[in-house]
C-alpha cells in the first residue's frame, strides 16, 4: 500500500469514527453503521401510490424549513437528539443545527453541531473528537452502514421522504392536523432495498447500504401529508445492531416540514476548511 493510499484510507476511517461518535457521544454506539391528483383516503386513490410520490411533491415545493427529533433506546437508556434548519429539495442540500443531550453528569454544556447535507456527503462542525472548532469533517454517507439515516443524529429530510418510495403496504388512518395544517395520516411499512432502487442518485447508494446494515430492511412509519401531497411530518422506526450493543437499538426518527418555499441557501466548506488530521475515538 502506497503512502497516498494509506492517507485516503485513514481519512475514510477517521470520518466514520467522527460520524459514529455522534451516537457514541450519547451512550448508544452506532454500528458503523402540486397536486393531489391521487390522494388516498377520504379523497380516493391508492395509499401506496400516493406515498411513492411524496418525495416528488417535495421537489415540486422546492424547499422548506425542518425540525428533526431522534429518539434512541437501548439497555434501559433513552436519549433524544434534536435538530432544526432548512432544506432545498431540488439541489438535495440542507443545513441543520443538531443539539445533543446534556452530559449525564451535567458538567459539560454541549455546543450545537452544524451539519451540512449534500448528495453522498455529510459535513459536521463543532463535532469535537479533537477536531478544531473552525474546521469541518466530511463523511461519505455511501460508506455508512445506516446510510446516514441515523449516524448524524438527524435523518436527511429528503432521504426520509425517499424511504417512502419503498412502501410495501400502507393504509389511510384518518384526517388530523399537524401544526395547524389539515393533513391525512397514513401508516405503513417500507423496504429500504426497494426504496434504494427508486431513489435519486444522491440517496441510492446510501439507502442500499442501510438495507444491508440495519437489523432489518423493513421500516414501519407514520406519515402525514397535506392536501398537496407534501410531507408535513414523518416518523420512521429503525433498528440496528452495532457498537457496544449486543441487542438491537431502537431508533424513532421524526421529521417535521413546514414553511415551504423558505430560503434555503447552503454553502459547502472550501477544501482548506475540511479537517484532514487525526480524529480521536470517543
mmCIF file of C-alpha atoms in Angstrom:
data_model
loop_
_atom_site.group_PDB
_atom_site.id
_atom_site.type_symbol
_atom_site.label_atom_id
_atom_site.label_comp_id
_atom_site.label_asym_id
_atom_site.label_seq_id
_atom_site.Cartn_x
_atom_site.Cartn_y
_atom_site.Cartn_z
ATOM 1 C CA UNK A 1 0.000 0.000 0.000
ATOM 2 C CA UNK A 2 1.406 3.369 -1.020
ATOM 3 C CA UNK A 3 1.587 6.405 1.242
ATOM 4 C CA UNK A 4 -1.229 8.077 -0.702
ATOM 5 C CA UNK A 5 -3.445 5.002 -0.329
ATOM 6 C CA UNK A 6 -2.779 4.888 3.413
ATOM 7 C CA UNK A 7 -3.738 8.550 3.710
ATOM 8 C CA UNK A 8 -7.012 8.017 1.836
ATOM 9 C CA UNK A 9 -7.842 5.017 3.968
ATOM 10 C CA UNK A 10 -7.081 6.974 7.143
ATOM 11 C CA UNK A 11 -9.412 9.782 6.082
ATOM 12 C CA UNK A 12 -12.268 7.404 5.316
ATOM 13 C CA UNK A 13 -11.805 5.619 8.631
ATOM 14 C CA UNK A 14 -11.487 8.828 10.603
ATOM 15 C CA UNK A 15 -14.626 10.293 9.086
ATOM 16 C CA UNK A 16 -16.582 7.199 10.038
ATOM 17 C CA UNK A 17 -15.287 7.474 13.607
ATOM 18 C CA UNK A 18 -16.484 11.066 13.863
ATOM 19 C CA UNK A 19 -19.926 10.287 12.457
ATOM 20 C CA UNK A 20 -20.385 7.267 14.693
ATOM 21 C CA UNK A 21 -19.278 9.422 17.600
ATOM 22 C CA UNK A 22 -22.464 11.482 17.368
ATOM 23 C CA UNK A 23 -24.231 8.375 18.559
ATOM 24 C CA UNK A 24 -21.474 7.149 20.854
ATOM 25 C CA UNK A 25 -21.335 10.564 22.494
ATOM 26 C CA UNK A 26 -24.778 9.981 23.966
ATOM 27 C CA UNK A 27 -24.012 6.429 25.041
ATOM 28 C CA UNK A 28 -25.512 4.495 22.127
ATOM 29 C CA UNK A 29 -22.749 3.484 19.679
ATOM 30 C CA UNK A 30 -23.854 3.258 16.087
ATOM 31 C CA UNK A 31 -22.777 0.197 14.147
ATOM 32 C CA UNK A 32 -20.677 1.922 11.544
ATOM 33 C CA UNK A 33 -23.215 1.796 10.998
ATOM 34 C CA UNK A 34 -48.678 20.480 -6.744
ATOM 35 C CA UNK A 35 -51.079 18.325 -6.907
ATOM 36 C CA UNK A 36 -53.336 15.941 -5.163
ATOM 37 C CA UNK A 37 -54.098 14.028 -8.325
ATOM 38 C CA UNK A 38 -54.060 10.711 -6.456
ATOM 39 C CA UNK A 39 -54.569 11.447 -2.786
ATOM 40 C CA UNK A 40 -55.677 8.376 -0.898
ATOM 41 C CA UNK A 41 -58.112 8.087 1.965
ATOM 42 C CA UNK A 42 -61.206 10.264 2.046
ATOM 43 C CA UNK A 43 -60.291 11.738 -1.372
ATOM 44 C CA UNK A 44 -59.875 8.350 -3.052
ATOM 45 C CA UNK A 45 -56.763 6.801 -4.573
ATOM 46 C CA UNK A 46 -54.212 4.185 -3.579
ATOM 47 C CA UNK A 47 -52.202 4.880 -0.419
ATOM 48 C CA UNK A 48 -49.070 3.062 -1.648
ATOM 49 C CA UNK A 49 -49.041 5.024 -4.915
ATOM 50 C CA UNK A 50 -49.514 8.322 -3.087
ATOM 51 C CA UNK A 51 -46.621 7.614 -0.733
ATOM 52 C CA UNK A 52 -44.330 6.570 -3.582
ATOM 53 C CA UNK A 53 -44.842 10.097 -4.960
ATOM 54 C CA UNK A 54 -44.430 12.014 -1.689
ATOM 55 C CA UNK A 55 -40.747 12.811 -2.317
ATOM 56 C CA UNK A 56 -41.605 14.202 -5.758
ATOM 57 C CA UNK A 57 -44.110 16.577 -4.166
ATOM 58 C CA UNK A 58 -41.297 17.993 -2.032
ATOM 59 C CA UNK A 59 -39.169 18.595 -5.125
ATOM 60 C CA UNK A 60 -42.096 20.486 -6.637
ATOM 61 C CA UNK A 61 -42.336 22.586 -3.447
ATOM 62 C CA UNK A 62 -38.650 23.486 -3.786
ATOM 63 C CA UNK A 63 -37.620 23.998 -0.167
ATOM 64 C CA UNK A 64 -38.817 24.152 3.416
ATOM 65 C CA UNK A 65 -37.798 24.554 6.998
ATOM 66 C CA UNK A 66 -37.331 21.363 9.002
ATOM 67 C CA UNK A 67 -37.238 20.159 12.580
ATOM 68 C CA UNK A 68 -35.896 16.738 13.479
ATOM 69 C CA UNK A 69 -36.022 14.516 16.528
ATOM 70 C CA UNK A 70 -34.209 11.217 17.006
ATOM 71 C CA UNK A 71 -35.074 9.034 19.989
ATOM 72 C CA UNK A 72 -32.885 6.050 20.820
ATOM 73 C CA UNK A 73 -33.412 3.309 23.363
ATOM 74 C CA UNK A 74 -31.044 0.520 24.375
ATOM 75 C CA UNK A 75 -30.259 -1.237 27.626
ATOM 76 C CA UNK A 76 -32.712 0.874 29.604
ATOM 77 C CA UNK A 77 -31.190 4.128 28.309
ATOM 78 C CA UNK A 78 -33.262 6.572 26.275
ATOM 79 C CA UNK A 79 -31.923 9.761 24.703
ATOM 80 C CA UNK A 80 -33.267 12.338 22.245
ATOM 81 C CA UNK A 81 -31.268 14.383 19.728
ATOM 82 C CA UNK A 82 -32.998 17.407 18.189
ATOM 83 C CA UNK A 83 -32.230 19.461 15.102
ATOM 84 C CA UNK A 84 -33.599 22.405 13.135
ATOM 85 C CA UNK A 85 -32.771 24.031 9.801
ATOM 86 C CA UNK A 86 -33.661 24.321 6.124
ATOM 87 C CA UNK A 87 -33.581 22.056 3.078
ATOM 88 C CA UNK A 88 -33.502 22.573 -0.701
ATOM 89 C CA UNK A 89 -35.178 19.542 -2.305
ATOM 90 C CA UNK A 90 -34.120 20.427 -5.838
ATOM 91 C CA UNK A 91 -30.422 20.734 -5.026
ATOM 92 C CA UNK A 92 -30.655 17.935 -2.381
ATOM 93 C CA UNK A 93 -28.857 20.174 0.116
ATOM 94 C CA UNK A 94 -29.677 21.258 3.639
ATOM 95 C CA UNK A 95 -28.328 22.722 6.854
ATOM 96 C CA UNK A 96 -29.222 21.656 10.382
ATOM 97 C CA UNK A 97 -28.184 22.649 13.890
ATOM 98 C CA UNK A 98 -28.150 19.425 15.889
ATOM 99 C CA UNK A 99 -28.268 19.545 19.679
ATOM 100 C CA UNK A 100 -27.007 16.546 21.635
ATOM 101 C CA UNK A 101 -28.431 15.755 25.082
ATOM 102 C CA UNK A 102 -26.689 17.313 28.047
ATOM 103 C CA UNK A 103 -23.798 15.412 29.587
ATOM 104 C CA UNK A 104 -25.270 12.911 32.123
ATOM 105 C CA UNK A 105 -23.157 14.483 34.864
ATOM 106 C CA UNK A 106 -24.395 17.914 33.843
ATOM 107 C CA UNK A 107 -20.849 19.247 33.913
ATOM 108 C CA UNK A 108 -20.334 19.821 30.193
ATOM 109 C CA UNK A 109 -22.509 22.019 28.024
ATOM 110 C CA UNK A 110 -22.667 20.595 24.530
ATOM 111 C CA UNK A 111 -22.385 23.057 21.650
ATOM 112 C CA UNK A 112 -24.769 22.502 18.735
ATOM 113 C CA UNK A 113 -23.258 20.571 15.832
ATOM 114 C CA UNK A 114 -23.726 22.271 12.474
ATOM 115 C CA UNK A 115 -24.462 19.720 9.770
ATOM 116 C CA UNK A 116 -24.492 20.359 6.035
ATOM 117 C CA UNK A 117 -26.303 17.733 3.980
ATOM 118 C CA UNK A 118 -25.400 17.145 0.344
ATOM 119 C CA UNK A 119 -25.749 14.256 -2.144
ATOM 120 C CA UNK A 120 -23.480 11.494 -0.843
ATOM 121 C CA UNK A 121 -21.890 13.629 1.874
ATOM 122 C CA UNK A 122 -22.345 14.927 5.413
ATOM 123 C CA UNK A 123 -20.267 17.833 6.746
ATOM 124 C CA UNK A 124 -20.057 18.425 10.510
ATOM 125 C CA UNK A 125 -18.684 21.371 12.500
ATOM 126 C CA UNK A 126 -18.225 21.619 16.280
ATOM 127 C CA UNK A 127 -18.098 17.829 16.337
ATOM 128 C CA UNK A 128 -15.324 17.629 18.938
ATOM 129 C CA UNK A 129 -13.164 14.480 18.944
ATOM 130 C CA UNK A 130 -10.037 16.596 18.631
ATOM 131 C CA UNK A 131 -11.265 18.473 15.553
ATOM 132 C CA UNK A 132 -10.529 22.238 15.725
ATOM 133 C CA UNK A 133 -13.776 24.229 16.202
ATOM 134 C CA UNK A 134 -13.251 26.164 12.968
ATOM 135 C CA UNK A 135 -12.852 23.019 10.850
ATOM 136 C CA UNK A 136 -15.361 20.725 9.145
ATOM 137 C CA UNK A 137 -15.321 16.947 8.910
ATOM 138 C CA UNK A 138 -16.616 15.354 5.719
ATOM 139 C CA UNK A 139 -18.265 11.936 5.792
ATOM 140 C CA UNK A 140 -19.066 9.906 2.688
ATOM 141 C CA UNK A 141 -22.597 8.754 3.543
ATOM 142 C CA UNK A 142 -22.389 5.969 0.966
ATOM 143 C CA UNK A 143 -19.857 4.209 3.231
ATOM 144 C CA UNK A 144 -22.079 4.281 6.339
ATOM 145 C CA UNK A 145 -23.938 1.082 7.137
ATOM 146 C CA UNK A 146 -27.027 3.090 8.086
ATOM 147 C CA UNK A 147 -26.912 5.361 5.018
ATOM 148 C CA UNK A 148 -26.837 8.379 7.358
ATOM 149 C CA UNK A 149 -30.421 7.742 8.389
ATOM 150 C CA UNK A 150 -29.171 7.518 11.985
ATOM 151 C CA UNK A 151 -25.439 8.276 12.255
ATOM 152 C CA UNK A 152 -25.624 12.078 12.028
ATOM 153 C CA UNK A 153 -28.188 12.283 14.827
ATOM 154 C CA UNK A 154 -30.769 13.533 12.304
ATOM 155 C CA UNK A 155 -32.256 11.932 9.222
ATOM 156 C CA UNK A 156 -31.700 13.850 5.979
ATOM 157 C CA UNK A 157 -35.218 15.205 5.197
ATOM 158 C CA UNK A 158 -35.126 14.156 1.551
ATOM 159 C CA UNK A 159 -33.738 10.713 2.430
ATOM 160 C CA UNK A 160 -36.601 10.374 4.917
ATOM 161 C CA UNK A 161 -39.025 11.115 2.085
ATOM 162 C CA UNK A 162 -37.303 8.721 -0.316
ATOM 163 C CA UNK A 163 -37.637 5.852 2.168
ATOM 164 C CA UNK A 164 -41.340 6.068 1.330
ATOM 165 C CA UNK A 165 -40.537 5.144 -2.289
ATOM 166 C CA UNK A 166 -40.094 1.641 -0.896
ATOM 167 C CA UNK A 167 -43.564 1.494 0.672
ATOM 168 C CA UNK A 168 -44.817 -2.097 0.530
ATOM 169 C CA UNK A 169 -48.088 -1.668 2.404
ATOM 170 C CA UNK A 170 -49.955 1.333 3.781
ATOM 171 C CA UNK A 171 -53.377 2.363 4.993
ATOM 172 C CA UNK A 172 -55.213 5.642 5.458
ATOM 173 C CA UNK A 173 -55.722 6.226 9.179
ATOM 174 C CA UNK A 174 -57.748 9.444 9.078
ATOM 175 C CA UNK A 175 -57.645 13.216 8.898
ATOM 176 C CA UNK A 176 -55.966 15.270 11.610
ATOM 177 C CA UNK A 177 -53.801 18.398 11.992
ATOM 178 C CA UNK A 178 -50.050 18.994 12.184
ATOM 179 C CA UNK A 179 -49.018 22.451 13.410
ATOM 180 C CA UNK A 180 -52.425 23.837 12.447
ATOM 181 C CA UNK A 181 -52.422 22.351 8.925
ATOM 182 C CA UNK A 182 -55.014 19.803 7.887
ATOM 183 C CA UNK A 183 -53.332 16.530 6.905
ATOM 184 C CA UNK A 184 -54.032 12.917 6.010
ATOM 185 C CA UNK A 185 -52.410 10.329 8.263
ATOM 186 C CA UNK A 186 -51.035 7.131 6.733
ATOM 187 C CA UNK A 187 -49.390 4.172 8.441
ATOM 188 C CA UNK A 188 -47.356 1.515 6.691
ATOM 189 C CA UNK A 189 -44.107 -0.325 6.120
ATOM 190 C CA UNK A 190 -41.338 0.458 3.648
ATOM 191 C CA UNK A 191 -38.498 -1.714 2.391
ATOM 192 C CA UNK A 192 -35.103 0.021 2.206
ATOM 193 C CA UNK A 193 -33.904 -2.169 -0.638
ATOM 194 C CA UNK A 194 -36.923 -1.279 -2.741
ATOM 195 C CA UNK A 195 -36.526 2.401 -1.804
ATOM 196 C CA UNK A 196 -32.881 2.339 -2.956
ATOM 197 C CA UNK A 197 -33.873 1.114 -6.424
ATOM 198 C CA UNK A 198 -36.273 4.049 -6.905
ATOM 199 C CA UNK A 199 -34.283 6.743 -5.067
ATOM 200 C CA UNK A 200 -32.469 9.717 -6.590
ATOM 201 C CA UNK A 201 -28.803 9.252 -7.439
ATOM 202 C CA UNK A 202 -27.735 11.085 -4.291
ATOM 203 C CA UNK A 203 -29.574 8.641 -1.998
ATOM 204 C CA UNK A 204 -29.450 5.411 -3.985
ATOM 205 C CA UNK A 205 -26.166 4.039 -2.591
ATOM 206 C CA UNK A 206 -26.857 5.307 0.936
ATOM 207 C CA UNK A 207 -30.241 3.582 1.126
ATOM 208 C CA UNK A 208 -28.730 0.434 -0.367
ATOM 209 C CA UNK A 209 -26.133 0.446 2.423
ATOM 210 C CA UNK A 210 -28.860 0.952 5.027
ATOM 211 C CA UNK A 211 -30.820 -2.002 3.640
ATOM 212 C CA UNK A 212 -27.805 -4.208 4.365
ATOM 213 C CA UNK A 213 -26.628 -2.530 7.568
ATOM 214 C CA UNK A 214 -29.790 -2.333 9.656
ATOM 215 C CA UNK A 215 -31.100 -5.253 11.683
ATOM 216 C CA UNK A 216 -33.987 -5.370 9.206
ATOM 217 C CA UNK A 217 -34.663 -3.615 5.912
ATOM 218 C CA UNK A 218 -38.339 -3.259 6.850
ATOM 219 C CA UNK A 219 -39.130 0.213 8.225
ATOM 220 C CA UNK A 220 -42.503 0.897 9.893
ATOM 221 C CA UNK A 221 -43.639 4.508 9.517
ATOM 222 C CA UNK A 222 -46.363 7.058 10.132
ATOM 223 C CA UNK A 223 -46.606 9.958 7.688
ATOM 224 C CA UNK A 224 -48.843 12.986 7.431
ATOM 225 C CA UNK A 225 -49.472 14.600 4.013
ATOM 226 C CA UNK A 226 -51.168 17.925 3.339
ATOM 227 C CA UNK A 227 -53.773 18.389 0.608
ATOM 228 C CA UNK A 228 -50.995 18.910 -1.980
ATOM 229 C CA UNK A 229 -49.396 15.573 -1.121
ATOM 230 C CA UNK A 230 -46.408 17.145 0.647
ATOM 231 C CA UNK A 231 -44.973 15.549 3.761
ATOM 232 C CA UNK A 232 -45.676 17.621 6.851
ATOM 233 C CA UNK A 233 -44.481 15.002 9.326
ATOM 234 C CA UNK A 234 -42.935 11.553 9.001
ATOM 235 C CA UNK A 235 -41.832 9.176 11.735
ATOM 236 C CA UNK A 236 -39.688 6.135 10.924
ATOM 237 C CA UNK A 237 -38.741 3.334 13.295
ATOM 238 C CA UNK A 238 -35.304 1.881 12.572
ATOM 239 C CA UNK A 239 -33.459 -0.977 14.266
ATOM 240 C CA UNK A 240 -29.735 -1.719 14.133
ATOM 241 C CA UNK A 241 -27.118 -3.765 15.951
ATOM 242 C CA UNK A 242 -23.596 -2.465 16.398
ATOM 243 C CA UNK A 243 -21.060 -0.663 18.522
ATOM 244 C CA UNK A 244 -21.082 -1.914 22.086
ATOM 245 C CA UNK A 245 -24.703 -3.011 21.869
ATOM 246 C CA UNK A 246 -25.412 -6.737 21.740
ATOM 247 C CA UNK A 247 -29.143 -6.294 21.224
ATOM 248 C CA UNK A 248 -30.855 -4.133 18.565
ATOM 249 C CA UNK A 249 -31.010 -0.409 19.216
ATOM 250 C CA UNK A 250 -34.478 1.012 18.589
ATOM 251 C CA UNK A 251 -34.471 4.397 16.863
ATOM 252 C CA UNK A 252 -37.502 6.581 16.187
ATOM 253 C CA UNK A 253 -36.688 9.394 13.767
ATOM 254 C CA UNK A 254 -39.252 12.177 13.308
ATOM 255 C CA UNK A 255 -39.009 14.893 10.642
ATOM 256 C CA UNK A 256 -41.357 17.885 10.631
ATOM 257 C CA UNK A 257 -41.512 20.020 7.451
ATOM 258 C CA UNK A 258 -43.087 23.478 7.251
ATOM 259 C CA UNK A 259 -42.801 26.947 5.680
ATOM 260 C CA UNK A 260 -42.462 25.593 2.128
ATOM 261 C CA UNK A 261 -40.624 27.930 -0.221
ATOM 262 C CA UNK A 262 -38.421 29.310 2.573
ATOM 263 C CA UNK A 263 -34.937 30.470 1.613
ATOM 264 C CA UNK A 264 -32.533 27.517 1.848
ATOM 265 C CA UNK A 265 -29.094 28.707 0.825
ATOM 266 C CA UNK A 266 -26.420 26.167 1.703
ATOM 267 C CA UNK A 267 -22.721 26.811 1.086
ATOM 268 C CA UNK A 268 -20.428 23.816 1.353
ATOM 269 C CA UNK A 269 -16.993 24.253 3.012
ATOM 270 C CA UNK A 270 -13.906 25.055 0.982
ATOM 271 C CA UNK A 271 -11.298 22.304 0.769
ATOM 272 C CA UNK A 272 -8.983 24.228 3.142
ATOM 273 C CA UNK A 273 -11.704 24.271 5.808
ATOM 274 C CA UNK A 274 -12.055 20.452 5.916
ATOM 275 C CA UNK A 275 -10.066 18.737 8.653
ATOM 276 C CA UNK A 276 -7.699 16.005 7.484
ATOM 277 C CA UNK A 277 -5.856 15.281 10.739
ATOM 278 C CA UNK A 278 -6.233 12.572 13.331
ATOM 279 C CA UNK A 279 -9.681 12.136 14.870
ATOM 280 C CA UNK A 280 -9.969 10.898 18.434
ATOM 281 C CA UNK A 281 -12.194 7.937 19.192
ATOM 282 C CA UNK A 282 -14.674 8.711 21.957
#
